[in-house]
Amino acid sequence: MKRIYQLIVVVALALTATAFAQDQKVIGVSIPAADHGWTAGVVYWANQAKAQVEEAYPNLSIIVKTAKDPAEQANQIQDLVTVNKIDALVILPYESAPLTKPVADVKKQGVFVVVVDRGLTDPSIQDVYVAGDNPGMGRVSGEYVAQKLGGNGQIVVLRGIPTVIDNQRYDAFMEVMKQHPGIKVLDAQYANWNRDDGFKVMQDFLTRFPKIDAVWAQDDDIAVGVLRAIQQANRSDIQFVLGGAGMKEFVKMVMDGDPLVPADVLYPPNMVDTAINVAAMHYVSGSAVLGTYIVAAPLVTKDNAAQYYFPNSPF
Amino acid sequence: MQPESSLHPVPRRRARIRLSAFGPLLGLAALVALATALNPAFLTIANIFNVLTRTSFIGIIAVGGTFVIIAGGIDLSVGSMAALLAGSMILVMNALAPTLGGGWLTIVVGMLFVVALGALFGLGHGLAITKGRIEPFIVTLGTLGIFRSVLTYLSEGGAITLQLGLSNVYSHVYYGSFLRVPIPLWVFLAMAILGAVLLNRTAFGRHVQAIGSNEQVARYAALRVDREKIVTYMIQGVCVAVATILYVPRLGSASPSTGLLWELEAIAAVIIGGTALKGGSGSVPGTVVGAILLSTIGNVLNLTSIISVYLNAAVQGVVIILVAFLQRGREAR
């Protein structure tokens, strides 16, 4: 039964593949499935980029695939090569290590490889790397908190899920804090990039510390829970909450001048859009498209928030 | 131990049951003492209410789970079901707001809708399991995936957010108090009492226990096994819906991370509380204590920093196993 099903899928995919004309170039995009806000943004922007690039360059076609775990993603890129005959692969690896070998195999078959956000463990595989700046995000956040507090105060930190990304952000943030001995980091706990955990952890921080000047929530989903917990506890000692990533609701709050949310630090899911466009450039411009493109993590404030506000995106 | 207990089965067994009933309570008391020693802020009214209010979601779901598990079934879908119910409830209320207004009328209709939907999901589970004769593990594993992906589809992976006006009115249900006690706690208490009465003081409750200890015998005794089993899944669905009614006003939104792993927490609460995973016996008060114990562990870890945050899950694991050790016994024979 399962075999038959697989066969049907393979035949269907093969038919779509042969439908493309010979001189067409096919770009395969492999990204994690939308299982939380940020990845939802990635899926949204990948589809936006597909529509825009296919419209602008009729000789390019783009296939967007989402995977719910690294194993599925590895199978998927194999299928993209053997069945869809892709010329270029844009991949946001679910995890670095387990996908390095599968992408290397794809590369060996002559596919142009663009890696987004999370790097592979062997950087020589990729032709282009469109990287999110995680240390930069931590650093910019740290500098903003330090400057806003005037170098003095007590803060709490809510971390994401124990991963390289979280460590890079946290370490860079703490590095900045070292230069400001007047600021005391009371504690840092994991809130798993999740609203409910943000609420719980913040409630407990509020119970534990009678005076908190600022909160670095690192992520806007966590910050949603943090804001609710502060509201419930009726505490007025907290001057501001700094989230991150650029969720539309938060960019809107910054735009509207919410006193608790004076700024946000961008870690834009539309970096996948950038990457797809870079891959397209490889085919439409004659010049060399190689190297690393680091997407900056700028500070979003009231003055520039409008340019980062995308009301149609789910994130 | 073994031969002795078979020689004097009656007194031995009694002592064991009594000890096992107090096991989770003992564990909770020890945890509370430890927490207070580590940080006196633990025993403040505000913190206790925080913990108990937080527990109410898992606690109410676990009350329903107690029935399902005692009847020999299992429901793995509750976390995903909570997420989908929360998302659907928000969508319905947002859609009704223009006609019914942004006040209590819309919210009450939303509540009724979500309870009906929860019961319907439970009915679906029950029918698939009894009439369809599919293992409950498989049915609910299937719906676990279905519920969560439908929510992810509805939210496009982002969040479904309740309109601001409705959210402000509705937030009283989570943040408000009655006689100085938070409303979710009253609801939790009411559901627990209702559950305990239903399980121990009604014919239905006795049937559920009989079915769980031996389904064949229950059938020979002319119990309507299928119907009772379906009802347990419907109770579970309604309990998830009640938990959702309390959950939605907290953040005013539902996202694919809503209710993640709640099924494991709820099942753990039921089992820690002394219900046998293979069915047949159990108690609602035990489940309540189990649920409180689970959320207290997380609270204690947040209130202290003596243990590396990397080890939080390990501490939870150790406590769960220790408590299970305290209340072991019945199956050990």
XYZ file of C-alpha atoms in Angstrom:
648
model
C 0.000 0.000 0.000
C 2.737 2.372 1.050
C 4.776 1.458 -2.036
C 1.863 2.198 -4.314
C 1.389 5.523 -2.632
C 5.056 6.345 -3.014
C 4.931 5.322 -6.654
C 1.984 7.621 -7.298
C 3.812 10.495 -5.696
C 6.945 9.810 -7.713
C 5.018 9.603 -10.989
C 3.127 12.781 -10.190
C 6.344 14.596 -9.383
C 7.989 13.272 -12.559
C 5.093 14.555 -14.657
C 5.360 18.031 -13.165
C 9.112 17.946 -13.719
C 8.877 17.090 -17.421
C 6.302 19.818 -17.865
C 9.109 22.352 -17.633
C 10.710 23.380 -20.882
C 14.291 22.363 -21.639
C 15.955 25.766 -21.347
C 14.266 26.426 -18.049
C 16.257 26.547 -14.864
C 14.689 25.052 -11.791
C 15.462 26.338 -8.320
C 14.493 24.047 -5.460
C 13.822 25.639 -2.086
C 13.922 23.429 0.992
C 12.882 24.973 4.310
C 11.534 23.856 7.684
C 7.742 23.563 7.964
C 5.839 26.404 9.604
C 5.746 25.160 13.165
C 6.243 28.471 14.945
C 6.060 32.162 14.144
C 9.480 32.620 12.634
C 9.357 29.578 10.352
C 5.841 30.634 9.343
C 7.463 33.850 8.162
C 10.064 31.845 6.247
C 7.384 29.854 4.432
C 5.451 33.033 3.652
C 8.507 34.819 2.256
C 9.637 31.788 0.242
C 6.257 31.754 -1.500
C 6.394 35.528 -1.988
C 9.833 35.170 -3.574
C 8.604 32.325 -5.797
C 5.768 34.470 -7.134
C 7.948 37.507 -7.650
C 10.940 35.734 -9.238
C 8.823 33.565 -11.541
C 6.957 36.650 -12.677
C 10.146 38.638 -13.330
C 12.105 35.819 -15.024
C 9.889 33.450 -17.028
C 12.811 31.079 -17.652
C 13.120 30.359 -13.931
C 10.793 28.137 -11.995
C 10.858 27.611 -8.272
C 9.741 24.630 -6.209
C 9.179 25.266 -2.502
C 9.259 22.259 -0.163
C 8.858 22.232 3.597
C 10.109 19.529 5.936
C 9.131 18.765 9.495
C 12.452 17.257 10.577
C 16.032 16.863 9.325
C 15.454 13.323 8.026
C 12.498 14.422 5.911
C 14.491 17.368 4.610
C 17.357 15.066 3.584
C 14.973 12.842 1.601
C 13.356 15.878 0.118
C 16.524 17.341 -1.365
C 17.337 13.942 -2.867
C 13.936 13.949 -4.534
C 14.438 17.505 -5.703
C 17.589 16.436 -7.553
C 16.540 13.068 -8.960
C 12.902 13.795 -9.702
C 12.592 17.534 -10.154
C 16.050 17.883 -11.742
C 16.808 21.122 -9.976
C 19.693 23.303 -11.133
C 20.003 25.225 -7.906
C 19.136 24.453 -4.304
C 18.261 27.060 -1.714
C 18.247 25.388 1.670
C 17.561 26.545 5.197
C 18.879 23.463 6.995
C 16.746 22.170 9.823
C 19.954 21.314 11.625
C 23.519 21.811 10.461
C 25.218 18.476 11.077
C 22.660 15.967 9.737
C 22.159 17.893 6.490
C 25.781 18.540 5.595
C 26.328 15.187 3.880
C 23.051 15.220 1.904
C 23.770 18.724 0.622
C 27.342 17.693 -0.270
C 25.890 14.853 -2.383
C 23.632 17.310 -4.159
C 26.575 19.607 -4.790
C 28.565 16.753 -6.364
C 25.865 16.395 -8.992
C 26.525 19.928 -10.132
C 23.757 21.776 -8.344
C 24.323 25.418 -7.374
C 23.913 25.543 -3.585
C 22.709 28.511 -1.556
C 22.593 27.959 2.207
C 20.418 30.221 4.374
C 20.559 31.081 8.090
C 22.050 27.947 9.641
C 25.457 27.089 8.153
C 26.536 23.570 7.209
C 29.381 22.050 9.196
C 31.523 22.087 6.021
C 31.299 25.582 4.517
C 33.217 24.565 1.368
C 30.054 22.881 0.044
C 28.050 26.050 -0.464
C 28.390 28.469 -3.357
C 26.604 31.223 -1.494
C 25.806 31.589 2.191
C 23.048 33.994 3.186
C 23.561 34.193 6.906
C 21.505 35.584 9.729
C 23.660 37.475 12.184
C 22.988 35.801 15.525
C 25.992 37.201 17.409
C 25.093 40.577 15.902
C 21.569 40.237 17.213
C 22.830 39.570 20.726
C 25.326 42.401 20.511
C 22.850 44.982 19.188
C 20.372 43.939 21.896
C 23.029 44.238 24.600
C 24.139 47.641 23.411
C 20.572 48.906 23.292
C 19.768 47.640 26.798
C 22.975 49.156 28.193
C 22.418 52.498 26.510
C 18.737 52.688 27.444
C 19.486 51.943 31.099
C 22.351 54.431 31.146
C 24.722 51.668 32.212
C 22.943 50.951 35.489
C 20.195 48.551 36.480
C 19.038 44.990 37.045
C 17.817 42.840 34.163
C 16.491 39.353 33.549
C 17.089 37.312 30.402
C 14.791 34.779 28.748
C 16.615 32.409 26.432
C 15.308 30.312 23.546
C 15.831 26.574 23.058
C 19.300 25.255 23.914
C 20.911 25.475 20.447
C 23.889 27.082 18.729
C 21.678 29.998 17.655
C 20.628 30.703 21.219
C 24.195 30.373 22.528
C 25.556 32.806 19.935
C 22.948 35.418 20.796
C 23.306 34.945 24.536
C 27.119 34.932 24.540
C 27.308 38.102 22.440
C 24.773 39.788 24.720
C 26.674 38.805 27.858
C 29.916 39.995 26.254
C 28.419 43.491 26.001
C 27.148 43.241 29.586
C 30.716 42.594 30.781
C 31.632 46.072 29.635
C 28.849 47.543 31.770
C 29.513 46.477 35.351
C 26.647 48.671 36.540
C 24.138 46.309 34.945
C 23.372 43.144 36.831
C 21.913 40.136 35.019
C 19.768 38.631 37.779
C 19.126 35.323 36.025
C 18.667 33.717 32.614
C 16.196 30.879 31.992
C 15.029 29.045 28.870
C 11.594 30.045 27.560
C 11.848 27.931 24.383
C 10.854 30.684 21.929
C 7.306 30.124 23.097
C 4.597 32.427 24.466
C 3.376 30.200 27.273
C 6.851 29.524 28.593
C 7.643 33.239 28.347
C 4.622 33.916 30.549
C 5.548 31.289 33.142
C 9.232 32.152 33.380
C 8.484 35.870 33.648
C 5.850 35.280 36.352
C 8.471 33.458 38.382
C 11.094 36.134 37.785
C 8.596 38.704 39.052
C 7.971 36.616 42.165
C 11.660 36.172 42.761
C 13.014 39.659 42.091
C 11.304 42.671 43.677
C 12.992 45.100 41.288
C 13.637 44.477 37.611
C 14.588 47.390 35.387
C 14.500 45.712 32.000
C 13.861 42.371 30.310
C 15.760 40.908 27.365
C 13.328 38.382 25.910
C 15.412 37.844 22.760
C 12.370 36.749 20.789
C 9.010 38.361 20.138
C 6.970 35.229 20.870
C 8.576 35.008 24.313
C 8.009 38.747 24.745
C 4.235 38.321 24.213
C 4.116 36.144 27.337
C 6.475 38.463 29.216
C 4.247 41.483 28.608
C 1.165 39.624 29.853
C 2.959 38.498 33.024
C 4.087 42.055 33.794
C 0.582 43.341 33.159
C -0.920 40.741 35.472
C 1.553 41.400 38.293
C 0.830 45.123 37.978
C 4.496 45.930 38.270
C 5.690 49.376 37.320
C 9.411 48.909 37.980
C 10.073 47.386 34.542
C 11.031 50.148 32.153
C 11.074 48.153 28.934
C 11.064 44.709 27.306
C 13.340 44.017 24.349
C 12.225 41.197 22.085
C 13.692 40.205 18.753
C 13.055 38.835 15.247
C 10.592 41.463 14.002
C 7.150 39.954 14.524
C 4.617 42.289 12.921
C 2.708 42.910 16.176
C 5.911 44.052 17.863
C 7.062 46.222 14.989
C 3.594 47.791 15.175
C 3.960 48.447 18.916
C 7.326 50.080 18.308
C 5.778 52.134 15.520
C 2.939 53.243 17.799
C 5.354 54.255 20.539
C 4.357 51.688 23.202
C 6.357 52.699 26.313
C 7.140 49.099 27.312
C 8.287 48.187 23.803
C 10.495 51.042 22.595
C 12.498 48.881 20.168
C 12.959 45.470 18.568
C 15.993 43.776 17.026
C 15.484 42.315 13.592
C 16.207 38.735 12.619
C 14.149 38.742 9.474
C 12.564 35.562 8.107
C 12.635 37.240 4.689
C 16.328 36.352 4.440
C 15.014 33.328 2.500
C 13.614 35.811 -0.035
C 17.083 37.355 -0.321
C 18.599 33.905 -0.835
C 16.144 32.935 -3.573
C 16.854 36.193 -5.343
C 20.589 35.568 -5.062
C 20.087 32.140 -6.627
C 18.066 33.758 -9.427
C 20.888 36.256 -10.021
C 23.217 33.357 -10.721
C 21.152 32.599 -13.822
C 20.015 36.009 -14.998
C 23.161 38.089 -14.486
C 26.397 37.041 -16.113
C 28.546 38.027 -13.180
C 29.916 35.843 -10.428
C 27.539 35.093 -7.570
C 29.671 33.630 -4.804
C 30.539 34.213 -1.187
C 28.743 35.113 1.994
C 25.925 37.573 2.444
C 25.282 38.524 6.053
C 21.799 39.846 6.728
C 22.234 42.551 9.328
C 20.374 42.571 12.652
C 19.433 46.250 12.846
C 17.684 47.945 15.699
C 14.045 48.746 14.918
C 12.948 51.988 16.542
C 9.988 54.307 16.156
C 11.799 56.172 13.376
C 12.457 53.232 11.067
C 9.770 50.725 12.110
C 7.543 51.421 9.107
C 10.074 49.928 6.692
C 10.070 46.611 8.597
C 6.287 46.340 8.983
C 4.679 43.658 6.784
C 1.014 43.377 7.824
C 0.292 40.527 5.381
C 2.941 38.198 6.684
C 1.747 35.703 9.312
C 4.741 36.676 11.462
C 8.034 -9.415 50.898
C 6.348 -11.486 48.250
C 5.430 -14.640 50.215
C 4.486 -12.599 53.277
C 1.957 -10.528 51.391
C 0.358 -13.613 49.902
C 0.044 -15.131 53.350
C -1.713 -12.084 54.774
C -3.226 -10.480 51.746
C -5.906 -8.350 53.347
C -4.032 -6.171 55.881
C -0.977 -5.980 53.651
C -2.945 -4.682 50.749
C -4.722 -2.069 52.776
C -1.505 -0.611 54.120
C -0.127 -0.422 50.629
C -3.070 1.390 49.186
C -3.011 3.919 51.956
C 0.690 4.585 51.437
C 0.297 4.829 47.704
C -2.521 7.321 48.092
C -0.288 9.581 50.147
C 2.775 9.092 47.949
C 2.209 12.047 45.626
C 1.042 14.230 48.509
C 4.212 13.332 50.396
C 6.284 14.184 47.341
C 4.499 17.495 46.990
C 5.015 18.330 50.674
C 8.726 17.547 50.396
C 9.014 19.685 47.284
C 7.213 22.588 48.956
C 9.493 22.376 52.005
C 12.576 22.318 49.782
C 11.330 25.203 47.671
C 10.590 27.359 50.704
C 14.033 26.664 52.116
C 15.636 27.671 48.819
C 13.555 30.776 48.297
C 11.034 32.046 50.867
C 9.185 33.831 48.055
C 7.799 30.414 47.132
C 5.272 30.422 49.947
C 3.810 33.827 49.127
C 0.132 33.849 48.242
C 0.919 35.445 44.893
C 3.313 32.665 43.913
C 1.024 29.893 45.131
C -1.809 31.354 43.089
C 0.498 31.654 40.073
C 1.412 27.991 40.277
C -2.116 26.742 40.910
C -3.590 28.904 38.172
C -1.001 27.609 35.729
C -1.800 24.067 36.822
C -5.468 24.512 36.068
C -5.060 23.779 32.298
C -3.162 20.530 32.714
C -5.129 19.726 35.859
C -8.547 19.971 34.203
C -7.348 18.016 31.173
C -5.918 15.379 33.517
C -9.248 15.051 35.346
C -10.755 13.964 32.023
C -7.711 11.810 31.353
C -8.315 9.979 34.619
C -11.600 8.615 33.238
C -10.093 7.604 29.911
C -7.133 5.869 31.512
C -9.204 4.117 34.210
C -11.435 2.731 31.459
C -8.310 1.261 29.899
C -7.910 3.825 27.132
C -5.530 6.680 26.421
C -5.840 10.053 24.715
C -2.615 11.371 23.234
C -4.301 14.151 21.311
C -5.235 16.493 24.183
C -2.433 19.022 23.626
C -3.147 19.339 19.917
C -6.869 19.341 20.620
C -6.417 22.243 23.049
C -4.501 24.149 20.378
C -7.135 23.548 17.699
C -10.001 24.316 20.081
C -8.290 27.552 21.148
C -7.711 28.573 17.533
C -11.274 27.707 16.463
C -12.742 29.497 19.454
C -10.814 32.672 18.646
C -11.804 32.526 14.973
C -15.472 32.025 15.874
C -15.469 34.865 18.387
C -13.713 37.208 15.963
C -16.275 36.314 13.316
C -19.234 36.836 15.661
C -18.016 40.104 17.160
C -19.479 42.341 14.422
C -22.999 40.874 14.862
C -23.074 40.014 18.571
C -20.856 42.846 19.752
C -17.490 42.780 21.453
C -18.786 41.751 24.862
C -19.836 38.813 26.986
C -22.512 37.555 24.594
C -19.897 36.739 21.947
C -17.648 35.187 24.560
C -20.387 32.982 26.004
C -21.337 31.791 22.518
C -17.639 31.089 21.921
C -17.503 29.054 25.125
C -20.570 27.004 24.232
C -19.162 26.418 20.773
C -15.838 25.186 22.084
C -17.444 22.821 24.615
C -19.616 21.360 21.856
C -16.625 20.992 19.563
C -14.595 19.331 22.325
C -17.409 16.856 22.996
C -17.647 16.203 19.260
C -13.923 15.447 18.998
C -14.303 13.093 21.965
C -17.261 11.415 20.305
C -15.168 10.920 17.175
C -12.380 9.312 19.192
C -14.853 7.104 21.063
C -16.601 5.921 17.901
C -13.336 5.163 16.104
C -12.100 3.210 19.120
C -15.247 1.241 19.965
C -17.156 0.871 16.705
C -14.088 1.135 14.489
C -12.120 -1.157 16.811
C -8.900 0.774 16.394
C -6.417 0.954 19.257
C -6.878 4.216 21.201
C -3.145 4.850 21.013
C -3.337 4.868 17.209
C -6.586 6.837 16.909
C -5.394 9.611 19.182
C -1.863 9.579 17.763
C -3.516 10.204 14.417
C -5.686 13.036 15.664
C -2.692 14.490 17.542
C -1.163 15.145 14.144
C -4.436 16.141 12.485
C -5.522 18.679 15.122
C -2.183 20.422 15.250
C -1.715 20.629 11.509
C -5.226 21.994 11.003
C -4.411 24.709 13.538
C -1.072 25.382 11.827
C -2.946 25.635 8.523
C -5.546 28.020 9.964
C -2.849 30.226 11.488
C -0.437 29.857 8.516
C 2.109 28.836 11.118
C 1.791 32.150 12.938
C -0.621 33.086 15.677
C -4.414 33.422 15.677
C -5.127 36.477 17.789
C -8.315 37.522 19.512
C -9.585 41.027 18.738
C -8.292 43.533 21.231
C -11.713 44.585 22.581
C -12.851 40.999 23.155
C -9.465 40.128 24.563
C -9.746 42.882 27.173
C -13.204 41.771 28.303
C -12.376 38.079 28.221
C -9.068 38.474 30.071
C -11.027 38.724 33.351
C -11.711 35.001 33.097
C -8.020 34.261 33.543
C -6.802 37.267 35.484
C -9.908 37.998 37.562
C -10.643 36.717 41.072
C -13.696 35.677 43.049
C -13.378 35.934 46.853
C -9.715 36.790 46.240
C -9.082 33.427 44.595
C -8.294 33.445 40.835
C -11.222 32.290 38.692
C -9.270 29.469 36.949
C -8.734 27.947 40.379
C -12.458 27.891 41.091
C -13.082 26.224 37.764
C -10.319 23.703 38.437
C -11.812 22.945 41.856
C -15.313 22.569 40.436
C -14.135 20.230 37.675
C -12.158 18.151 40.176
C -15.132 17.804 42.537
C -17.427 16.991 39.638
C -14.945 14.405 38.398
C -14.489 12.828 41.825
C -18.243 12.572 42.398
C -18.813 11.139 38.930
C -16.084 8.549 39.408
C -16.839 7.421 42.953
C -20.509 8.135 43.583
C -22.296 7.169 40.372
C -23.073 3.994 38.496
C -21.220 5.392 35.510
C -18.045 5.768 37.594
C -18.260 2.185 38.811
C -18.827 0.962 35.271
C -15.761 2.807 34.058
C -13.635 1.140 36.734
C -15.153 -2.257 35.962
C -14.475 -1.890 32.249
C -10.880 -0.895 32.967
C -10.174 -3.839 35.242
C -11.701 -6.436 32.968
C -13.534 -5.527 29.813
C -14.686 -9.070 29.048
C -16.236 -9.502 32.490
C -17.881 -6.097 32.161
C -19.436 -7.205 28.880
C -20.701 -10.435 30.427
C -22.161 -8.336 33.252
C -24.238 -6.628 30.579
C -22.594 -3.225 30.957
C -22.864 -1.061 27.886
C -19.110 -1.059 27.456
C -18.941 0.795 24.154
C -21.262 3.552 25.268
C -19.420 4.097 28.546
C -16.076 4.175 26.771
C -17.354 6.725 24.271
C -18.560 8.846 27.175
C -15.095 8.815 28.779
C -13.593 10.242 25.585
C -16.341 12.850 25.460
C -15.592 13.818 29.069
C -11.970 14.172 28.035
C -12.966 16.389 25.109
C -15.147 18.595 27.313
C -12.343 18.881 29.876
C -9.940 19.995 27.154
C -12.544 22.543 26.047
C -12.902 23.906 29.599
C -9.119 24.183 29.861
C -9.145 26.032 26.527
C -11.770 28.452 27.834
C -9.302 29.371 30.580
C -6.267 29.320 28.297
C -7.471 31.671 25.561
C -7.872 34.761 27.800
C -4.336 34.368 29.149
C -2.488 35.367 25.990
C -5.453 36.053 23.714
C -3.860 33.938 21.008
C -3.282 30.413 19.790
C -0.237 29.294 17.832
C 1.283 25.998 16.718
C 3.238 25.927 19.974
C 0.026 26.055 22.058
C -0.458 22.955 24.171
C 2.780 21.374 22.998
C 3.459 18.195 25.017
C 0.457 18.788 27.262
C -0.597 15.199 26.570
C 2.510 13.879 28.275
C 2.102 16.231 31.235
C -1.558 15.292 31.622
C -0.877 11.563 31.411
C 2.046 11.953 33.826
C -0.227 13.827 36.268
C -2.779 11.013 36.119
C -0.201 8.274 36.652
C 1.752 10.115 39.365
C -1.614 10.580 41.058
C -1.914 6.841 41.444
C -4.069 5.789 38.506
C -2.917 2.550 36.924
C -1.799 3.075 33.318
C -3.395 -0.265 32.449
C -6.724 0.929 33.823
C -9.134 -0.350 36.438
C -8.453 1.990 39.318
C -7.456 5.514 40.117
C -8.557 8.700 41.784
C -9.320 12.265 40.791
C -7.790 13.906 43.894
C -4.585 11.975 43.160
C -4.569 13.389 39.648
C -5.007 16.921 41.013
C -2.027 16.474 43.326
C -0.016 14.987 40.459
C -0.734 17.991 38.259
C 0.175 20.470 40.996
C 3.368 18.562 41.674
C 4.434 18.729 38.027
C 3.977 22.473 37.706
C 5.600 23.099 41.096
C 8.814 21.511 39.842
C 9.037 24.044 37.014
C 8.230 26.897 39.374
C 10.914 25.864 41.875
C 13.497 25.643 39.115
C 12.650 29.174 37.971
C 12.819 30.526 41.503
C 16.328 29.254 42.134
C 19.550 29.117 40.220
C 21.514 26.494 42.125
C 21.207 24.016 39.263
C 22.424 24.773 35.750
C 19.466 25.615 33.498
C 20.759 22.958 31.116
C 19.708 20.341 33.664
C 16.115 21.513 34.268
C 14.562 18.588 32.408
C 16.779 16.167 34.319
C 15.557 17.521 37.645
C 11.975 17.120 36.501
C 12.728 13.559 35.461
C 14.291 12.687 38.806
C 11.372 14.135 40.789
C 8.781 12.324 38.659
C 10.550 9.000 39.118
C 10.979 9.581 42.865
C 7.286 10.320 43.323
C 6.315 7.301 41.259
C 8.579 5.289 43.549
C 6.730 6.618 46.607
C 3.336 5.629 45.268
C 4.306 2.283 43.738
C 2.887 -0.913 45.092
C -0.333 -2.028 43.591
C 1.148 -3.475 40.430
C 4.210 -4.793 42.222
C 2.436 -7.924 43.350
